[in-house]
Short mmCIF file of N, CA and C in Angstrom, two decimals:
data_model
loop_
_atom_site.label_atom_id
_atom_site.label_comp_id
_atom_site.label_asym_id
_atom_site.label_seq_id
_atom_site.Cartn_x
_atom_site.Cartn_y
_atom_site.Cartn_z
N MET A 1 33.45 -16.94 2.58
CA MET A 1 33.48 -18.09 1.71
C MET A 1 32.06 -18.46 1.32
N ILE A 2 31.87 -18.76 0.05
CA ILE A 2 30.55 -19.11 -0.48
C ILE A 2 30.36 -20.62 -0.36
N PRO A 3 29.21 -21.03 0.17
CA PRO A 3 28.94 -22.47 0.26
C PRO A 3 28.96 -23.10 -1.14
N GLU A 4 29.40 -24.35 -1.21
CA GLU A 4 29.56 -25.03 -2.49
C GLU A 4 28.25 -25.13 -3.27
N ASN A 5 27.15 -25.43 -2.59
CA ASN A 5 25.87 -25.56 -3.30
C ASN A 5 25.42 -24.23 -3.89
N LEU A 6 25.68 -23.12 -3.20
CA LEU A 6 25.34 -21.81 -3.72
C LEU A 6 26.23 -21.46 -4.91
N GLU A 7 27.50 -21.81 -4.81
CA GLU A 7 28.43 -21.57 -5.92
C GLU A 7 27.98 -22.34 -7.16
N ASN A 8 27.57 -23.59 -6.97
CA ASN A 8 27.09 -24.40 -8.09
C ASN A 8 25.84 -23.80 -8.73
N GLN A 9 24.94 -23.29 -7.89
CA GLN A 9 23.73 -22.65 -8.41
C GLN A 9 24.07 -21.41 -9.24
N ILE A 10 25.03 -20.64 -8.76
CA ILE A 10 25.45 -19.43 -9.48
C ILE A 10 26.06 -19.80 -10.83
N VAL A 11 26.92 -20.80 -10.82
CA VAL A 11 27.57 -21.25 -12.06
C VAL A 11 26.53 -21.74 -13.06
N GLU A 12 25.58 -22.54 -12.62
CA GLU A 12 24.53 -23.05 -13.51
C GLU A 12 23.65 -21.91 -14.03
N SER A 13 23.35 -20.95 -13.17
CA SER A 13 22.56 -19.80 -13.58
C SER A 13 23.28 -19.01 -14.67
N LEU A 14 24.57 -18.80 -14.49
CA LEU A 14 25.36 -18.07 -15.49
C LEU A 14 25.42 -18.84 -16.81
N LYS A 15 25.57 -20.15 -16.73
CA LYS A 15 25.59 -20.97 -17.94
C LYS A 15 24.28 -20.84 -18.71
N ARG A 16 23.14 -20.86 -17.98
CA ARG A 16 21.83 -20.73 -18.61
C ARG A 16 21.68 -19.36 -19.27
N ARG A 17 22.14 -18.31 -18.58
CA ARG A 17 22.04 -16.95 -19.14
C ARG A 17 22.88 -16.82 -20.40
N ILE A 18 24.07 -17.39 -20.40
CA ILE A 18 24.93 -17.35 -21.58
C ILE A 18 24.25 -18.07 -22.74
N GLU A 19 23.68 -19.23 -22.47
CA GLU A 19 22.99 -20.01 -23.51
C GLU A 19 21.77 -19.25 -24.04
N GLN A 20 21.00 -18.62 -23.14
CA GLN A 20 19.84 -17.85 -23.57
C GLN A 20 20.24 -16.68 -24.46
N ARG A 21 21.31 -15.99 -24.09
CA ARG A 21 21.80 -14.87 -24.91
C ARG A 21 22.27 -15.36 -26.28
N LYS A 22 22.94 -16.51 -26.29
CA LYS A 22 23.42 -17.08 -27.55
C LYS A 22 22.23 -17.41 -28.46
N LEU A 23 21.20 -18.05 -27.90
CA LEU A 23 20.02 -18.40 -28.68
C LEU A 23 19.28 -17.16 -29.17
N ALA A 24 19.18 -16.14 -28.32
CA ALA A 24 18.52 -14.90 -28.72
C ALA A 24 19.28 -14.22 -29.86
N LYS A 25 20.60 -14.25 -29.78
CA LYS A 25 21.42 -13.65 -30.84
C LYS A 25 21.24 -14.41 -32.15
N GLU A 26 21.24 -15.74 -32.09
CA GLU A 26 21.05 -16.55 -33.29
C GLU A 26 19.67 -16.30 -33.90
N LYS A 27 18.66 -16.18 -33.05
CA LYS A 27 17.30 -15.92 -33.53
C LYS A 27 17.23 -14.55 -34.21
N ALA A 28 17.84 -13.55 -33.59
CA ALA A 28 17.85 -12.21 -34.18
C ALA A 28 18.57 -12.20 -35.52
N GLU A 29 19.67 -12.91 -35.61
CA GLU A 29 20.41 -12.98 -36.88
C GLU A 29 19.59 -13.70 -37.95
N ALA A 30 18.89 -14.76 -37.56
CA ALA A 30 18.05 -15.50 -38.51
C ALA A 30 16.91 -14.62 -39.01
N LEU A 31 16.30 -13.85 -38.12
CA LEU A 31 15.23 -12.95 -38.54
C LEU A 31 15.75 -11.87 -39.47
N ASP A 32 16.92 -11.36 -39.18
CA ASP A 32 17.52 -10.33 -40.02
C ASP A 32 17.78 -10.87 -41.42
N ILE A 33 18.27 -12.08 -41.50
CA ILE A 33 18.52 -12.71 -42.80
C ILE A 33 17.20 -12.92 -43.54
N ALA A 34 16.19 -13.41 -42.84
CA ALA A 34 14.90 -13.68 -43.47
C ALA A 34 14.25 -12.40 -43.99
N VAL A 35 14.35 -11.33 -43.22
CA VAL A 35 13.75 -10.06 -43.63
C VAL A 35 14.47 -9.49 -44.83
N ASN A 36 15.78 -9.61 -44.86
CA ASN A 36 16.56 -9.01 -45.92
C ASN A 36 16.77 -9.92 -47.12
N ASP A 37 16.27 -11.14 -47.07
CA ASP A 37 16.50 -12.08 -48.16
C ASP A 37 15.35 -12.01 -49.16
N SER A 38 15.27 -10.87 -49.84
CA SER A 38 14.27 -10.67 -50.87
C SER A 38 14.86 -9.76 -51.94
N ASP A 39 14.17 -9.66 -53.06
CA ASP A 39 14.61 -8.76 -54.12
C ASP A 39 13.38 -8.27 -54.87
N TYR A 40 13.60 -7.71 -56.05
CA TYR A 40 12.51 -7.15 -56.83
C TYR A 40 11.48 -8.22 -57.23
N ASN A 41 11.93 -9.41 -57.56
CA ASN A 41 11.04 -10.47 -58.03
C ASN A 41 10.46 -11.32 -56.90
N PHE A 42 11.22 -11.53 -55.86
CA PHE A 42 10.83 -12.46 -54.81
C PHE A 42 10.60 -11.75 -53.48
N ALA A 43 9.51 -12.12 -52.80
CA ALA A 43 9.25 -11.63 -51.45
C ALA A 43 10.15 -12.37 -50.47
N PHE A 44 10.42 -13.64 -50.78
CA PHE A 44 11.30 -14.46 -49.94
C PHE A 44 12.13 -15.35 -50.86
N ILE A 45 13.43 -15.27 -50.72
CA ILE A 45 14.33 -16.12 -51.50
C ILE A 45 14.65 -17.35 -50.67
N ALA A 46 14.19 -18.51 -51.13
CA ALA A 46 14.40 -19.75 -50.40
C ALA A 46 15.79 -20.31 -50.63
N GLY A 47 16.36 -20.01 -51.79
CA GLY A 47 17.69 -20.53 -52.09
C GLY A 47 18.11 -20.10 -53.48
N TYR A 48 19.19 -20.70 -53.92
CA TYR A 48 19.74 -20.37 -55.24
C TYR A 48 20.06 -21.65 -55.99
N THR A 49 19.84 -21.62 -57.30
CA THR A 49 20.18 -22.77 -58.13
C THR A 49 21.69 -22.87 -58.25
N SER A 50 22.16 -23.98 -58.82
CA SER A 50 23.60 -24.15 -59.01
C SER A 50 24.17 -23.08 -59.93
N GLY A 51 23.32 -22.49 -60.76
CA GLY A 51 23.74 -21.41 -61.64
C GLY A 51 23.70 -20.04 -60.98
N GLY A 52 23.24 -19.99 -59.73
CA GLY A 52 23.22 -18.73 -59.00
C GLY A 52 21.92 -17.96 -59.08
N PHE A 53 20.89 -18.55 -59.71
CA PHE A 53 19.61 -17.87 -59.82
C PHE A 53 18.76 -18.13 -58.57
N PRO A 54 18.11 -17.08 -58.06
CA PRO A 54 17.29 -17.26 -56.86
C PRO A 54 15.97 -17.96 -57.18
N TYR A 55 15.43 -18.64 -56.19
CA TYR A 55 14.09 -19.20 -56.28
C TYR A 55 13.43 -19.01 -54.94
N GLY A 56 12.11 -18.93 -54.96
CA GLY A 56 11.39 -18.74 -53.71
C GLY A 56 9.97 -18.29 -53.94
N LEU A 57 9.46 -17.48 -53.05
CA LEU A 57 8.09 -17.02 -53.05
C LEU A 57 8.02 -15.62 -53.66
N THR A 58 7.26 -15.48 -54.75
CA THR A 58 7.14 -14.17 -55.39
C THR A 58 6.22 -13.28 -54.55
N HIS A 59 6.29 -11.99 -54.81
CA HIS A 59 5.42 -11.04 -54.11
C HIS A 59 3.95 -11.37 -54.37
N GLU A 60 3.64 -11.75 -55.60
CA GLU A 60 2.26 -12.11 -55.96
C GLU A 60 1.80 -13.36 -55.21
N GLU A 61 2.65 -14.37 -55.14
CA GLU A 61 2.30 -15.61 -54.43
C GLU A 61 2.08 -15.32 -52.95
N LEU A 62 2.91 -14.47 -52.38
CA LEU A 62 2.76 -14.12 -50.97
C LEU A 62 1.45 -13.38 -50.74
N GLU A 63 1.13 -12.45 -51.61
CA GLU A 63 -0.12 -11.70 -51.49
C GLU A 63 -1.33 -12.64 -51.60
N ASN A 64 -1.30 -13.56 -52.56
CA ASN A 64 -2.40 -14.52 -52.71
C ASN A 64 -2.53 -15.42 -51.49
N ALA A 65 -1.42 -15.85 -50.94
CA ALA A 65 -1.44 -16.70 -49.75
C ALA A 65 -2.02 -15.95 -48.56
N GLU A 66 -1.68 -14.67 -48.43
CA GLU A 66 -2.22 -13.87 -47.34
C GLU A 66 -3.72 -13.67 -47.50
N LEU A 67 -4.18 -13.46 -48.75
CA LEU A 67 -5.61 -13.32 -49.00
C LEU A 67 -6.35 -14.61 -48.69
N ASP A 68 -5.77 -15.75 -49.06
CA ASP A 68 -6.38 -17.05 -48.77
C ASP A 68 -6.49 -17.28 -47.27
N ASN A 69 -5.51 -16.84 -46.51
CA ASN A 69 -5.52 -17.02 -45.06
C ASN A 69 -6.56 -16.14 -44.39
N ASN A 70 -6.91 -15.03 -45.00
CA ASN A 70 -7.90 -14.12 -44.43
C ASN A 70 -9.32 -14.58 -44.67
N ASP A 71 -9.53 -15.53 -45.56
CA ASP A 71 -10.88 -16.03 -45.87
C ASP A 71 -11.39 -16.96 -44.81
#
């Protein structure tokens, strides 16, 4: 028989591991979306207008921002 306090520790540990895995999965999915959310015109698509047109950061704007950060 497992002592109650040890059983409680095991249960809490398992709950934490499940939560950590859930957060890691959500983070991986968010990164996948961010990496793949681009097209020919935009390096990053922030969203879409009500008409369905994308808006966001163009490849040129991203390049300029990276150059500014290197200065």
